[in-house]
JSON list of C-alpha atoms in Angstrom, two decimals:
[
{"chain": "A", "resi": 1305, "resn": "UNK", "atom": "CA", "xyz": [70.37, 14.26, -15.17]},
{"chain": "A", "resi": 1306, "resn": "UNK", "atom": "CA", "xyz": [70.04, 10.70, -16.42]},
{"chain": "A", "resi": 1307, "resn": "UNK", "atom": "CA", "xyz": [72.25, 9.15, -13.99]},
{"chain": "A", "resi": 1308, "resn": "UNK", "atom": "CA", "xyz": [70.82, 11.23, -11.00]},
{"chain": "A", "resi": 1309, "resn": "UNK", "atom": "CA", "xyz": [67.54, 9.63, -12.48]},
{"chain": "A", "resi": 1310, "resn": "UNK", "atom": "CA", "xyz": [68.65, 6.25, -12.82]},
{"chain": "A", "resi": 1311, "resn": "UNK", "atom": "CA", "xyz": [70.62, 6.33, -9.01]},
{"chain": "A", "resi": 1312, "resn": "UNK", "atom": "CA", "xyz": [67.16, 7.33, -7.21]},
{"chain": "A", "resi": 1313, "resn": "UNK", "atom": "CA", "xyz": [65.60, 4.95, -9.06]},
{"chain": "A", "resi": 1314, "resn": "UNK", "atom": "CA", "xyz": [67.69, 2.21, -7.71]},
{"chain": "A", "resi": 1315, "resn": "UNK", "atom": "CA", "xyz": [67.70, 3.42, -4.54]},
{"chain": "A", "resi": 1316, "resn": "UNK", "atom": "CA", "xyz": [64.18, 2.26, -3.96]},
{"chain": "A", "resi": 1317, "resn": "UNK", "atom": "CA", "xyz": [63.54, 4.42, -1.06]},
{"chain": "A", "resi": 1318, "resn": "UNK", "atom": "CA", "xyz": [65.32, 7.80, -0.86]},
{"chain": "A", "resi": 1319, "resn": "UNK", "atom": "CA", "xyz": [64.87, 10.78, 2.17]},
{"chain": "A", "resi": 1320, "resn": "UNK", "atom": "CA", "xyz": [63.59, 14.13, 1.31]},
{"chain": "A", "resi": 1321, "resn": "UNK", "atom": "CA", "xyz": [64.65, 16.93, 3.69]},
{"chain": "A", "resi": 1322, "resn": "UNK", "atom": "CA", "xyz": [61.82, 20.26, 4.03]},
{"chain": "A", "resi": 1323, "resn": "UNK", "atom": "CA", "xyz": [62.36, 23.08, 5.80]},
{"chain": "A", "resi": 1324, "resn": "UNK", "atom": "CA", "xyz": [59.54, 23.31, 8.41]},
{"chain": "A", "resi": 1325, "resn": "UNK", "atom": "CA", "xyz": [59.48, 26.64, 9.98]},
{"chain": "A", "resi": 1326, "resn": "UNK", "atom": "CA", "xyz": [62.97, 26.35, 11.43]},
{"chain": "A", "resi": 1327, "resn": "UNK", "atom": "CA", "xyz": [63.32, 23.23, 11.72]},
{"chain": "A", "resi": 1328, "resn": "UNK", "atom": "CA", "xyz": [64.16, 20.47, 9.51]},
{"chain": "A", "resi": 1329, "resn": "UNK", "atom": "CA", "xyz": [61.98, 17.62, 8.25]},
{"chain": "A", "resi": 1330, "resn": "UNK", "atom": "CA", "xyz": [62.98, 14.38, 7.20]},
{"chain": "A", "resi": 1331, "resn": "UNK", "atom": "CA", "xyz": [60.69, 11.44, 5.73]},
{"chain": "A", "resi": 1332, "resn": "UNK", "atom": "CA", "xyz": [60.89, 8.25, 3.36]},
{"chain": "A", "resi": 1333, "resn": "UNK", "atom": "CA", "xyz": [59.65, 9.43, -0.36]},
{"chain": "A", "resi": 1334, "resn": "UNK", "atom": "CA", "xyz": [59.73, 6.96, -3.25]},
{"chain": "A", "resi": 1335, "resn": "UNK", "atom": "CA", "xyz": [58.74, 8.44, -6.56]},
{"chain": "A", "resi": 1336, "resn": "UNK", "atom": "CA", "xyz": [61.38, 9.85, -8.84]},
{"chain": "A", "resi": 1337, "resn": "UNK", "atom": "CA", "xyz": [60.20, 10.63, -12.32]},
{"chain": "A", "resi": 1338, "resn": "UNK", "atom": "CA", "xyz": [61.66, 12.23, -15.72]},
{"chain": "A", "resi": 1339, "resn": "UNK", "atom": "CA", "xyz": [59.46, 14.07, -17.74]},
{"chain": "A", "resi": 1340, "resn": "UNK", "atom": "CA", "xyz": [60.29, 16.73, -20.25]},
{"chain": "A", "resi": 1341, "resn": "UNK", "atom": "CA", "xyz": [63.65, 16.57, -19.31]},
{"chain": "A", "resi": 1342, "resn": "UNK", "atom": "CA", "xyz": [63.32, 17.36, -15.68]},
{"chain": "A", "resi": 1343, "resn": "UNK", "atom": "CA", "xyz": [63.67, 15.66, -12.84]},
{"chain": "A", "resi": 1344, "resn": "UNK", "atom": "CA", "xyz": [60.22, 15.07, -10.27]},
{"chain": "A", "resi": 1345, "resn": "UNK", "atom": "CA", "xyz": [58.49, 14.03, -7.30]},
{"chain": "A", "resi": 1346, "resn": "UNK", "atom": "CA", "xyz": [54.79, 13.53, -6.30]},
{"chain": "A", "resi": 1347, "resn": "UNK", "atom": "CA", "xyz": [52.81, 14.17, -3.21]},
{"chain": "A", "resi": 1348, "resn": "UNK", "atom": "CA", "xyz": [49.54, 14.72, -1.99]},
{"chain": "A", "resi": 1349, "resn": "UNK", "atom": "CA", "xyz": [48.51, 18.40, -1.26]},
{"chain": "A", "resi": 1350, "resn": "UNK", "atom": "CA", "xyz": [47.19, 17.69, 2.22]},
{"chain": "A", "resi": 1351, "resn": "UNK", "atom": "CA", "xyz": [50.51, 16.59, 3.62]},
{"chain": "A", "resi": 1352, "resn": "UNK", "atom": "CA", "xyz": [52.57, 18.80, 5.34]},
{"chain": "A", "resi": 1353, "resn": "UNK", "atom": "CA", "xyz": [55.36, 17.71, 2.97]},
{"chain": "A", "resi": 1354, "resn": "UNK", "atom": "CA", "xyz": [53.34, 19.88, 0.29]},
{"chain": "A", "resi": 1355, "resn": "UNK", "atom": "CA", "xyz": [53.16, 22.99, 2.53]},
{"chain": "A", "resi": 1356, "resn": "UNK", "atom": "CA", "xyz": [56.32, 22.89, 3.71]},
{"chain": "A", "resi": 1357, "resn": "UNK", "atom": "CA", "xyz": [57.35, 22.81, -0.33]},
{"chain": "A", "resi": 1358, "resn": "UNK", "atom": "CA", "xyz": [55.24, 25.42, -1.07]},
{"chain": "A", "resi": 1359, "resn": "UNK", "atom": "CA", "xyz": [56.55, 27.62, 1.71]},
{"chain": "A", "resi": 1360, "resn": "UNK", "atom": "CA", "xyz": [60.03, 26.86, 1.43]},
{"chain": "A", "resi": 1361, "resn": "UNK", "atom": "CA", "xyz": [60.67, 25.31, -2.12]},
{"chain": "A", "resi": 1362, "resn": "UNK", "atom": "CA", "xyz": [64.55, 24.46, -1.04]},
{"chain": "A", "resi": 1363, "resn": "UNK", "atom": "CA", "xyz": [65.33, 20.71, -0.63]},
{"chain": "A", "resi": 1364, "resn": "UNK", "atom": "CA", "xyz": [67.55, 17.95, -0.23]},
{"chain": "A", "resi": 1365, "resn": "UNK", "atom": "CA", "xyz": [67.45, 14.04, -0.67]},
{"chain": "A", "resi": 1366, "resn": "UNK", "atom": "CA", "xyz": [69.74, 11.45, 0.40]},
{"chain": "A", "resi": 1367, "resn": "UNK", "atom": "CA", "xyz": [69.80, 7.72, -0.29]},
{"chain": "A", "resi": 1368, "resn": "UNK", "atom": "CA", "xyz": [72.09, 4.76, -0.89]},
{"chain": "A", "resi": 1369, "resn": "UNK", "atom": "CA", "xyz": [72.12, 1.92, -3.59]},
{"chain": "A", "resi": 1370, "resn": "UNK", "atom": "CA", "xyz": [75.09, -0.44, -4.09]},
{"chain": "A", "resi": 1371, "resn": "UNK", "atom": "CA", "xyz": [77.63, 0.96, -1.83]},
{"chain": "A", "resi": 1372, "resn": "UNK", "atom": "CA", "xyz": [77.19, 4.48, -2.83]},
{"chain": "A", "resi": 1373, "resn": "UNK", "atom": "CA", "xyz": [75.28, 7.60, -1.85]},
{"chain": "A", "resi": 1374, "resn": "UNK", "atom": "CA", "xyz": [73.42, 10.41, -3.25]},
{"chain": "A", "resi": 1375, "resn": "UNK", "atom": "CA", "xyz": [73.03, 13.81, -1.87]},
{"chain": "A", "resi": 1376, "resn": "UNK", "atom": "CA", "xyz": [70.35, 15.87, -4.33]},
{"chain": "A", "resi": 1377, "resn": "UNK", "atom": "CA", "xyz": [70.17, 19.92, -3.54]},
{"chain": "A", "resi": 1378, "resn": "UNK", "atom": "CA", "xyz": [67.46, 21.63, -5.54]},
{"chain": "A", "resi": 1379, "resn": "UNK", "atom": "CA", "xyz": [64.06, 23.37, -5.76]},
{"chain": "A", "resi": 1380, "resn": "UNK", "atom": "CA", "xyz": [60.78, 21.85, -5.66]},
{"chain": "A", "resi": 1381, "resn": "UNK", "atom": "CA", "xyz": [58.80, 24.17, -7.91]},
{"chain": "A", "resi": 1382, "resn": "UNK", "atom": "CA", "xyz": [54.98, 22.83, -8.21]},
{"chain": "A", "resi": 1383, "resn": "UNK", "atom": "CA", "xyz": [54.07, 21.56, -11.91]},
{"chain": "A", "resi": 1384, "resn": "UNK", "atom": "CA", "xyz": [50.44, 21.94, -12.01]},
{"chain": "A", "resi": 1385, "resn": "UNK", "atom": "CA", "xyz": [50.54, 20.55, -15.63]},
{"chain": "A", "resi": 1386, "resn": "UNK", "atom": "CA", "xyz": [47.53, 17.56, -15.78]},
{"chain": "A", "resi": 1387, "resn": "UNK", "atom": "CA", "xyz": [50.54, 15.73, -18.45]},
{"chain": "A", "resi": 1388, "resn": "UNK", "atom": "CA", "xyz": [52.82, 15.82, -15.90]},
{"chain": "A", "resi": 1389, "resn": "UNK", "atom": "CA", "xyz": [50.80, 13.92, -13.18]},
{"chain": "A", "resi": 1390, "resn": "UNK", "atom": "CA", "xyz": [49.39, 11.62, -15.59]},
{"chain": "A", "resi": 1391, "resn": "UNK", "atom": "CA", "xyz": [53.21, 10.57, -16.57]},
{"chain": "A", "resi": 1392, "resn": "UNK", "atom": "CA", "xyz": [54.04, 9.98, -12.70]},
{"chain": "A", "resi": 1393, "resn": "UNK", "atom": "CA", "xyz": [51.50, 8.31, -11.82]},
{"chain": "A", "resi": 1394, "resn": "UNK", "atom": "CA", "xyz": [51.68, 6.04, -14.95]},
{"chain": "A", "resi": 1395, "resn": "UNK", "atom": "CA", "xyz": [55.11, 5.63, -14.07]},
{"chain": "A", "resi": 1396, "resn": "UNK", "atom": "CA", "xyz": [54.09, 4.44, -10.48]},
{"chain": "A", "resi": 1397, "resn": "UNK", "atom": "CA", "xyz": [50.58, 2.68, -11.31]},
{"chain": "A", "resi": 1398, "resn": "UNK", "atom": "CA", "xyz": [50.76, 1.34, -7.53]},
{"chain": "A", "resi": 1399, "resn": "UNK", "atom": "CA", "xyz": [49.91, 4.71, -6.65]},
{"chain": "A", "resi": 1400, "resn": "UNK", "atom": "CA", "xyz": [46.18, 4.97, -8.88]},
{"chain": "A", "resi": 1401, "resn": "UNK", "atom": "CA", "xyz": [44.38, 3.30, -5.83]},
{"chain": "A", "resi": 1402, "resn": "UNK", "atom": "CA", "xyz": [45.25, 6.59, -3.42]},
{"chain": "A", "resi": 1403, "resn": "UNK", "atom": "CA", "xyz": [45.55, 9.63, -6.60]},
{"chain": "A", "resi": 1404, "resn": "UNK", "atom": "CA", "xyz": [44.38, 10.34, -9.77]},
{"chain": "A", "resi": 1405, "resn": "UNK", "atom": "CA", "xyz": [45.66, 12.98, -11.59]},
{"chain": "A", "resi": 1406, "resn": "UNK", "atom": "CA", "xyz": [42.14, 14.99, -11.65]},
{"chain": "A", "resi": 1407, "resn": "UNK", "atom": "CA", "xyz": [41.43, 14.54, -7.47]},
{"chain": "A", "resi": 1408, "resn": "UNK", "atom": "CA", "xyz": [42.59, 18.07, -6.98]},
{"chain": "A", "resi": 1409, "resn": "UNK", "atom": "CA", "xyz": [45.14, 16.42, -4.41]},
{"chain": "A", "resi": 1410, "resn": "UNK", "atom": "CA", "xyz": [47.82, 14.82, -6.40]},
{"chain": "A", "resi": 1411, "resn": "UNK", "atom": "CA", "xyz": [50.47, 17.39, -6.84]},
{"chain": "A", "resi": 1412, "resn": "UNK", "atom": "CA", "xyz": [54.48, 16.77, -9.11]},
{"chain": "A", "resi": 1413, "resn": "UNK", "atom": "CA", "xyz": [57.30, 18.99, -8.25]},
{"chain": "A", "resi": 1414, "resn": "UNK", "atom": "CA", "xyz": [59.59, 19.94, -10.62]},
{"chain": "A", "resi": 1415, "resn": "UNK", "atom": "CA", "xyz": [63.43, 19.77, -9.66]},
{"chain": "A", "resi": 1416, "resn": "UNK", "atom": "CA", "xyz": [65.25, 23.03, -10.81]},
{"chain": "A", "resi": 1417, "resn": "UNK", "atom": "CA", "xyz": [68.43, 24.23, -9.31]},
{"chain": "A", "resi": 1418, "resn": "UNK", "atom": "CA", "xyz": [69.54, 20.97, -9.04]},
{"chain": "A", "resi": 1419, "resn": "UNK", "atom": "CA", "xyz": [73.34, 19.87, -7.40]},
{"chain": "A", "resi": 1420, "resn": "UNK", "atom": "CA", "xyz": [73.71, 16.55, -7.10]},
{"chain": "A", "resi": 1421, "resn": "UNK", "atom": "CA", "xyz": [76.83, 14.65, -5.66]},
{"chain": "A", "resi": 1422, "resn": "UNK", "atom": "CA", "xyz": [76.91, 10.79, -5.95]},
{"chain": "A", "resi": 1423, "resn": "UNK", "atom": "CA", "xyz": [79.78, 9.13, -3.47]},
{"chain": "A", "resi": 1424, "resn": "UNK", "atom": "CA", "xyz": [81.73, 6.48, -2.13]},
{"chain": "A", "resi": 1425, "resn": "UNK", "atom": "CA", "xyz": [84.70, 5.15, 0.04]},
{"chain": "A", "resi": 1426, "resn": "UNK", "atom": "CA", "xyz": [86.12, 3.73, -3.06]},
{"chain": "A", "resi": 1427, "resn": "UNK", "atom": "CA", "xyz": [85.63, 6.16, -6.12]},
{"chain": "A", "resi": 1428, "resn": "UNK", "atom": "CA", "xyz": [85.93, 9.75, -6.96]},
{"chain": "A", "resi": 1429, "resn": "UNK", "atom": "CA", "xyz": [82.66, 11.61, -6.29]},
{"chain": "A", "resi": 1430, "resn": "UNK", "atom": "CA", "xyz": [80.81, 12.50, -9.28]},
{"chain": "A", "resi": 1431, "resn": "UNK", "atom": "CA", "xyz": [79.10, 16.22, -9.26]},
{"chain": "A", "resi": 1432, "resn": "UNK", "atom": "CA", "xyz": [76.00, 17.08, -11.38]},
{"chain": "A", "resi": 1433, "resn": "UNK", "atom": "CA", "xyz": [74.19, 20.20, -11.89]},
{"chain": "A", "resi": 1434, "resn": "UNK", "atom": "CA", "xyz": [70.91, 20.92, -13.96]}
]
């Protein structure tokens, strides 16, 4: 888990696939946090991101650091622990000017289920599950 942690953190920028309906959506997401030994993500409950969760918790995120990819399969399962969104958003104080972890918007995700394949032209790919 700590190396899927550590890759999406050095990716910066990663892409987190939703089901929408049935049809896929794709968009830029940027917070990656461990907490309690599991893996999340934050959003805001207004954006369809969050409904799209919520209807269909399946996801999967992509992104690239160094020469390598990641491919992350899991389960976005809402946290609605006050702790939790206090630790994400202290991890990502650039975020405190648009949540706050009592606005009733701000919303973690827990990562359960979780396959995760890290690759490249040059190495063996590495598998993880949690």
């Amino acid at each position: 888990m700590n190396e899927v942690y550590e890759f999406l953190k050095k990716c910066d920028v990663y892409y987190l696939a939703t089901i929408d309906g049935d049809r896929p959506r794709v968009r830029p997401f940027g917070t990656v946090d461990l907490y309690k030994n599991s893996l999340y993500i934050q959003t805001g409950k207004i954006k369809d991101v969050s409904k799209q969760m919520h209807a269909n918790p399946n996801v999967e995120i992509s992104g690239m650091a160094n020469g390598e990819w990641i491919r992350v399969r899991a389960k976005a399962v809402e946290d609605d622990d006050r702790e939790a969104r206090v630790h994400m958003l202290d991890a990502y104080p650039e975020l405190k000017s648009m949540y706050s972890p009592d606005d009733g918007n701000t919303e973690v995700f827990r990562l359960t289920d979780v396959y995760a394949e890290i690759c490249s032209f040059t190495a063996p790919k590495k598998v993880f599950t949690f």
